mmCIF file of C-alpha atoms in Angstrom:
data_model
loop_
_atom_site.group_PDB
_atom_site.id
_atom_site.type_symbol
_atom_site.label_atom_id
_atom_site.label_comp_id
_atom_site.label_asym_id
_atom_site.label_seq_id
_atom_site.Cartn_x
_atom_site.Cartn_y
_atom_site.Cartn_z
ATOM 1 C CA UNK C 1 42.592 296.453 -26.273
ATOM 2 C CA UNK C 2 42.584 299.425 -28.478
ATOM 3 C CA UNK C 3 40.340 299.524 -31.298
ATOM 4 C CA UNK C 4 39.475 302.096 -33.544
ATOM 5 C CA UNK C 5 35.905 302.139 -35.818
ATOM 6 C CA UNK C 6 35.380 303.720 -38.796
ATOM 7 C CA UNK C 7 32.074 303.825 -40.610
ATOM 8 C CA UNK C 8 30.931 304.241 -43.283
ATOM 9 C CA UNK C 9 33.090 300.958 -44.541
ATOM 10 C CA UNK C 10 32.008 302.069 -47.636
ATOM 11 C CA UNK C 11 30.233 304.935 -49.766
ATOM 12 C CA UNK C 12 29.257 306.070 -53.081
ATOM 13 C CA UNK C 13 29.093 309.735 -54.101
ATOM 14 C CA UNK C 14 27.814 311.152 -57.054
ATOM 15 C CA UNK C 15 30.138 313.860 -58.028
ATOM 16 C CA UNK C 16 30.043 317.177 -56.788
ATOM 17 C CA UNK C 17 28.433 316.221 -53.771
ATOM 18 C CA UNK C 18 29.323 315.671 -50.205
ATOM 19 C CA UNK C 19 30.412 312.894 -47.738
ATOM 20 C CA UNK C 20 30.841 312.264 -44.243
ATOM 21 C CA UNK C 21 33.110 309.449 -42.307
ATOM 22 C CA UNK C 22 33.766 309.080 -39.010
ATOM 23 C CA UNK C 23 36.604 307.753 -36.375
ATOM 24 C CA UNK C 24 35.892 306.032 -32.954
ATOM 25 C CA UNK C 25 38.654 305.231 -30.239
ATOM 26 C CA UNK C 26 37.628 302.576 -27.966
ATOM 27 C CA UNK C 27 39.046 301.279 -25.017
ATOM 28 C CA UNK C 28 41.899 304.332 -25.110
ATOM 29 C CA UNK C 29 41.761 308.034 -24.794
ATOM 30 C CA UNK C 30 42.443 309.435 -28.507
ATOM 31 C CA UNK C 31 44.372 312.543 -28.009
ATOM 32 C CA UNK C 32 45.389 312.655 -31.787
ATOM 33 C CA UNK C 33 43.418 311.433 -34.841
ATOM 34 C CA UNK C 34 45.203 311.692 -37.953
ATOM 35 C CA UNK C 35 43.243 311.833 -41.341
ATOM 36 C CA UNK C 36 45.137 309.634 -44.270
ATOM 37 C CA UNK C 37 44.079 309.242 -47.565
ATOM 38 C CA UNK C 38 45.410 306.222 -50.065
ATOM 39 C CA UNK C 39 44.515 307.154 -53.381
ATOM 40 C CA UNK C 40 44.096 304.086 -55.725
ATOM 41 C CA UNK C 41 47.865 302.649 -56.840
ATOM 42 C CA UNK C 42 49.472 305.318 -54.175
ATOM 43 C CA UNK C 43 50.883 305.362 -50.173
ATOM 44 C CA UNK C 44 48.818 306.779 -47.637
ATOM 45 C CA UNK C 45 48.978 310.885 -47.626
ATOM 46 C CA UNK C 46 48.155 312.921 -44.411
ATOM 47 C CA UNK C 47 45.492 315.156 -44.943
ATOM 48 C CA UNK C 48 45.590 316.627 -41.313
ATOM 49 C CA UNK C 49 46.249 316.062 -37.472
ATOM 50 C CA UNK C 50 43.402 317.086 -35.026
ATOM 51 C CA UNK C 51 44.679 317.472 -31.536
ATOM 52 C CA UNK C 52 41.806 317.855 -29.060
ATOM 53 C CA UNK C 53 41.790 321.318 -27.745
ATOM 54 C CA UNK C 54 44.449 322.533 -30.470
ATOM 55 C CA UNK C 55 44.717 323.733 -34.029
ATOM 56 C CA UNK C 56 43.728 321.289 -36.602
ATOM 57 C CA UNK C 57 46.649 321.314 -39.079
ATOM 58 C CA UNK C 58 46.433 320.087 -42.592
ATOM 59 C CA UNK C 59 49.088 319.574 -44.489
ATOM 60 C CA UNK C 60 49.871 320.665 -47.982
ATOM 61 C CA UNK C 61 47.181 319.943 -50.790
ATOM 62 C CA UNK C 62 44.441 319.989 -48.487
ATOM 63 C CA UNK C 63 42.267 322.655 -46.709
ATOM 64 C CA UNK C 64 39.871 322.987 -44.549
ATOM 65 C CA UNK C 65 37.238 324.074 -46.928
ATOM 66 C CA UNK C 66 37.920 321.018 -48.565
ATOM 67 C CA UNK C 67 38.043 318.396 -45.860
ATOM 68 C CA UNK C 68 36.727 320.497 -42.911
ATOM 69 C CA UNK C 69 37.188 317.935 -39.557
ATOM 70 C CA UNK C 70 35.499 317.947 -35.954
ATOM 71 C CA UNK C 71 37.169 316.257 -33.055
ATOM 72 C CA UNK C 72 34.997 317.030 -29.761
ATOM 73 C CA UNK C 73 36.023 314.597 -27.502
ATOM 74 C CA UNK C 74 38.534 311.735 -27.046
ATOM 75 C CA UNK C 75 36.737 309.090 -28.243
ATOM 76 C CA UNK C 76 35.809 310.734 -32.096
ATOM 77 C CA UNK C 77 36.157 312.852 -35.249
ATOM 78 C CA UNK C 78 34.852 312.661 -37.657
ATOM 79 C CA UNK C 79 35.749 314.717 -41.985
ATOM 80 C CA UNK C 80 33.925 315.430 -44.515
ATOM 81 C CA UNK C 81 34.780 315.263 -48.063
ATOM 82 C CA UNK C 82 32.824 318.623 -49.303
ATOM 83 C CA UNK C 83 32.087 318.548 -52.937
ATOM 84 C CA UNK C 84 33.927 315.435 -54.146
ATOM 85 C CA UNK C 85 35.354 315.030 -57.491
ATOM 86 C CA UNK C 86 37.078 312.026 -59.262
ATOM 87 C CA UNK C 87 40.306 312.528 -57.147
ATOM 88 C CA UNK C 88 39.200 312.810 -54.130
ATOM 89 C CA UNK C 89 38.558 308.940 -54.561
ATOM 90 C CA UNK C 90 40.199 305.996 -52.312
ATOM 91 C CA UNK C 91 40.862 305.203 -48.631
ATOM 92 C CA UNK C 92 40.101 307.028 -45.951
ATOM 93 C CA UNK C 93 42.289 306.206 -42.950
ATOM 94 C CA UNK C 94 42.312 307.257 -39.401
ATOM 95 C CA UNK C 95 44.837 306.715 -37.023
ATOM 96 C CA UNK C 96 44.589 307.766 -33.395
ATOM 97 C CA UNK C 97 47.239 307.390 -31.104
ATOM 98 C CA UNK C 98 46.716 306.662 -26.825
ATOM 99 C CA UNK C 99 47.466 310.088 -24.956
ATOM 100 C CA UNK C 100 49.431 307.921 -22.424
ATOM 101 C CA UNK C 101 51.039 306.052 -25.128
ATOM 102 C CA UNK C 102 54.075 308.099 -24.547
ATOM 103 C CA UNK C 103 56.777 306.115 -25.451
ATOM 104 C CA UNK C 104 56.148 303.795 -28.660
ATOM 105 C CA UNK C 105 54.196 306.170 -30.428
ATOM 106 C CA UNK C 106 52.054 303.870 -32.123
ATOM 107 C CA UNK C 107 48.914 304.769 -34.208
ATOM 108 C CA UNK C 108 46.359 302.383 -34.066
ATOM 109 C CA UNK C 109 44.163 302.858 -37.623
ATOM 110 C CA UNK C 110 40.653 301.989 -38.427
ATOM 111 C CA UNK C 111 39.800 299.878 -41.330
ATOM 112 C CA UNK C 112 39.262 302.857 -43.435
ATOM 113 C CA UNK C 113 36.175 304.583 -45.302
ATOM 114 C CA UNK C 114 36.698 303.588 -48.988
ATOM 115 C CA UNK C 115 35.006 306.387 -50.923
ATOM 116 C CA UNK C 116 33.892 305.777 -54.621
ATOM 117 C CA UNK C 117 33.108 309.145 -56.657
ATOM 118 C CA UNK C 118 30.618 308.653 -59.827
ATOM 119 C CA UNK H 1 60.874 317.356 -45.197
ATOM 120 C CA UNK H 2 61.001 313.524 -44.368
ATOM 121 C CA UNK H 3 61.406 311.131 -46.491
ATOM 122 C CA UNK H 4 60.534 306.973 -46.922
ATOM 123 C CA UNK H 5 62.169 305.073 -49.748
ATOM 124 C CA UNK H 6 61.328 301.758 -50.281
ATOM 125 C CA UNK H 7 62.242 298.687 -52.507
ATOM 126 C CA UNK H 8 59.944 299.403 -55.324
ATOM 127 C CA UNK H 9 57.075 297.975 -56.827
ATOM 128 C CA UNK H 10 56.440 294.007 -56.590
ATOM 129 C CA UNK H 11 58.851 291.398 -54.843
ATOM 130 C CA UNK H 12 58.029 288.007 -55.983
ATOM 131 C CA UNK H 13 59.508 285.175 -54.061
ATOM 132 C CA UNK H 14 59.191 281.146 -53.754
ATOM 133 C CA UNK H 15 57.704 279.954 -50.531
ATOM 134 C CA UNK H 16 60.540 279.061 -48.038
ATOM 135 C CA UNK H 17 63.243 281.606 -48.994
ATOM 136 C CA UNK H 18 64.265 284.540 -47.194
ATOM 137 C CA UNK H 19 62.100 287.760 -47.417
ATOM 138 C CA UNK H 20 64.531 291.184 -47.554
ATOM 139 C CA UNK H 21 62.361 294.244 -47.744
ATOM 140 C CA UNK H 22 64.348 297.467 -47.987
ATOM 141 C CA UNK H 23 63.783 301.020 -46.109
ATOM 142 C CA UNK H 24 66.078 303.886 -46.131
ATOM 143 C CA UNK H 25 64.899 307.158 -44.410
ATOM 144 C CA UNK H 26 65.542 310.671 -44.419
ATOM 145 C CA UNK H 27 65.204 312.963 -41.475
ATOM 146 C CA UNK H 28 66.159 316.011 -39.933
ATOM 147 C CA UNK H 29 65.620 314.199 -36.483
ATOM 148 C CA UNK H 30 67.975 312.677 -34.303
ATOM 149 C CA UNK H 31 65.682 310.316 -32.743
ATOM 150 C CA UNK H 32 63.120 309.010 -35.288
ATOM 151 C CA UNK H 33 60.689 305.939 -34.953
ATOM 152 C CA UNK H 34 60.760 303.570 -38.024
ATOM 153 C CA UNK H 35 57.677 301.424 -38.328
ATOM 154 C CA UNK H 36 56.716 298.957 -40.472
ATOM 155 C CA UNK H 37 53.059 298.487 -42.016
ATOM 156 C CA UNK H 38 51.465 295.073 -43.511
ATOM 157 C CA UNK H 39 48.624 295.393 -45.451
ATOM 158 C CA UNK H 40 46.233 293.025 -46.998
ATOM 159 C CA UNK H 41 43.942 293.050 -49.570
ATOM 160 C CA UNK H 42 40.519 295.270 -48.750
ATOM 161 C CA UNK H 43 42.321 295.643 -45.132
ATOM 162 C CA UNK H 44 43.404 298.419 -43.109
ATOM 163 C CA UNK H 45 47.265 298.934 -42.572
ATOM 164 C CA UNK H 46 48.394 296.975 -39.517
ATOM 165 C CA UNK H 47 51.531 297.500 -37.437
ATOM 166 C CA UNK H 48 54.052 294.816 -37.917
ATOM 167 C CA UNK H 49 57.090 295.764 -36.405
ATOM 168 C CA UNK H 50 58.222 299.530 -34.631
ATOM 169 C CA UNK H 51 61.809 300.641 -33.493
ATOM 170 C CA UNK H 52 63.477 303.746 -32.288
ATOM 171 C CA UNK H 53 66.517 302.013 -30.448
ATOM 172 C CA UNK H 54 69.582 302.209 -32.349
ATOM 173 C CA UNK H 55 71.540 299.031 -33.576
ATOM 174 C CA UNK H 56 68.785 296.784 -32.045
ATOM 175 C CA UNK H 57 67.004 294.287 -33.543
ATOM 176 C CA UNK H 58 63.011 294.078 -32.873
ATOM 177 C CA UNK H 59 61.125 291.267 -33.798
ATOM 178 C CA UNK H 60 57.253 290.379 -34.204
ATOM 179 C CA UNK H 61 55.608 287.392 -35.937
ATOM 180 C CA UNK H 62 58.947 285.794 -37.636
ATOM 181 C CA UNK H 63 59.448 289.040 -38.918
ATOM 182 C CA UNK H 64 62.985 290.982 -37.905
ATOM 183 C CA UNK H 65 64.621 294.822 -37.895
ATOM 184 C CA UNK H 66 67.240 296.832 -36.809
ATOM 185 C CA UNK H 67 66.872 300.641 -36.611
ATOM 186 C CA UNK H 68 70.579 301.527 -38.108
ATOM 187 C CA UNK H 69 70.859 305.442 -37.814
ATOM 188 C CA UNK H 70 74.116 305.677 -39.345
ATOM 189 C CA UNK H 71 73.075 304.368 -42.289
ATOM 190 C CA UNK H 72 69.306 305.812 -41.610
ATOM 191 C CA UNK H 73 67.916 301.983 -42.678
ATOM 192 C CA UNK H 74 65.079 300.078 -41.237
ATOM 193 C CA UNK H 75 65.459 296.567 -43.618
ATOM 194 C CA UNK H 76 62.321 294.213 -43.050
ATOM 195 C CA UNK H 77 63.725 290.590 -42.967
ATOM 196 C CA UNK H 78 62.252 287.009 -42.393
ATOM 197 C CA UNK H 79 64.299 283.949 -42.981
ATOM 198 C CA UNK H 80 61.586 282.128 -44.471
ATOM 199 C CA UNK H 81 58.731 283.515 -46.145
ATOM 200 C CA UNK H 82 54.675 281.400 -46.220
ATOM 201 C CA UNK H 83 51.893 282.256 -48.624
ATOM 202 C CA UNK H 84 50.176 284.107 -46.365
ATOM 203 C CA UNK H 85 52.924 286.995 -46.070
ATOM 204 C CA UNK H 86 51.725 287.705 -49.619
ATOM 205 C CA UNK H 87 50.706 291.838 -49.176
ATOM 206 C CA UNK H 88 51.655 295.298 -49.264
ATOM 207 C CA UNK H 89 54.281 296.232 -46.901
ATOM 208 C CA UNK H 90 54.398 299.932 -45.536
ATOM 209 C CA UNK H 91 57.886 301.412 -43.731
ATOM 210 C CA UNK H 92 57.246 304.564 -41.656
ATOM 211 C CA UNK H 93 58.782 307.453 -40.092
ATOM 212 C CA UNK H 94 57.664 309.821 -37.645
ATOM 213 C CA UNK H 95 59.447 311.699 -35.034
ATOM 214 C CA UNK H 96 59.191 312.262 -31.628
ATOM 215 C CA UNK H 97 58.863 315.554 -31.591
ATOM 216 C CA UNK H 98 55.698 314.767 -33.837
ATOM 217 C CA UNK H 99 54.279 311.248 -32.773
ATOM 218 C CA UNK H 100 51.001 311.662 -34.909
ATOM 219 C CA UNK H 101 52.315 312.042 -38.446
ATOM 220 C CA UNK H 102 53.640 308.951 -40.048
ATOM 221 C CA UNK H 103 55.442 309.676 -43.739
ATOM 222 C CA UNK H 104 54.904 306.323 -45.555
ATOM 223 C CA UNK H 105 57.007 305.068 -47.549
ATOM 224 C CA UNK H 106 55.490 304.369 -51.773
ATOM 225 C CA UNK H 107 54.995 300.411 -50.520
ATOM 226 C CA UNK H 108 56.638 297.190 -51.765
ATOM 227 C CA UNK H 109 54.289 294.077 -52.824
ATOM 228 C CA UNK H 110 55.715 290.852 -51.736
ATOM 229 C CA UNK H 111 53.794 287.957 -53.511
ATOM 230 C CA UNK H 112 55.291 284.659 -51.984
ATOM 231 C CA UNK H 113 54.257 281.565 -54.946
ATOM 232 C CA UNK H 114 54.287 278.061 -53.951
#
């Protein structure tokens, strides 16, 4: 089945500094990751869609200086949170969808880096 | 852009009724998908139900929907609802022109009491 790993599970930052997560696909081919965040008492927001060989695009709010992302193969990607502040606290998700999941266009999402800023 | 608007904030009900969980969408796309999210506490969102077929109902784990375009709804339903449904429930859109980027809805609570 397809099963997607995120780690850390968990992290604490002091402020200012910076944090890494990360996003594995297993058992499917990840064409697409997409980088959610669910600030605390909010939905999920997209910070950006990585397409492997394409643009990354991020969508309003959020920049690549802020959260820049790497997706090198199929199978990962990984964003960091450069110089985190207060509101950059919350959920991480990823979601990564099956390049021959044409059809039902499911995203299948990690359990999600929960990121605590001090 | 696109749009998710959900029954707001916390739906309390008594074990055994019906569950009704509304989602009303808006889209410039003539062929969106409509999914539907569950989430429990400390867990990840999981998919619960999906649907991009007009005017039919989809089903998954007692849970029911029908896409209805002309009316651009996607209503969660279950005829009766257990403890365990207590959580957050997430509608989605995205389109097909765009498979990867889900607009969630703001989330409705369902706490089911005994």
């Amino acid at each position: 089945g397809a099963l997607v790993y995120q780690y850390p599970r968990r992290t604490i930052c002091k402020s200012g500094t910076s944090m890494r997560m990360e996003c594995q696909a297993v058992g499917f081919q990840a064409t697409s990751v997409a980088w959610y965040r669910q600030s605390p008492q909010k939905t999920f927001e997209l910070i950006a869609l990585s397409t492997v060989n394409s643009a990354i695009k991020y969508e309003q709010n959020f920049t690549q200086e802020k959260f820049p992302i790497s997706h090198p193969n199929l199978s990962f990607s990984s964003m960091t949170v450069l110089n985190a502040y207060l509101e950059d606290r919350g959920l991480y998700l990823c979601g990564a969808r099956d390049r021959l999941d044409f059809n039902y266009a499911e995203q299948f999402f990690g359990p999600g880096t929960r990121l605590t800023v001090l | 852009g696109d749009s998710v608007t959900q029954t707001e904030g916390l739906v309390t009900l008594t074990e055994g009724l019906p569950v009704m969980l509304n989602c009303t969408y808006q889209t410039i796309y003539s062929n969106p998908f409509l999914f539907w999210y569950v989430q429990h506490l400390n867990e990840s969102p999981r998919l619960l139900l999906k649907s991009f077929t007009d005017n039919k109902r989809t089903e998954h784990q007692g849970f029911h929907a029908t896409l209805h375009k002309s009316s651009s709804s996607f209503h969660l339903q279950k005829s009766s609802a257990q403890l365990s449904d207590s959580a957050l429930y997430y509608c989605a859109l995205s389109d097909t022109g765009s498979f990867n980027k889900l607009t969630f809805g703001a989330g409705t609570r369902l706490a089911v009491c005994p």
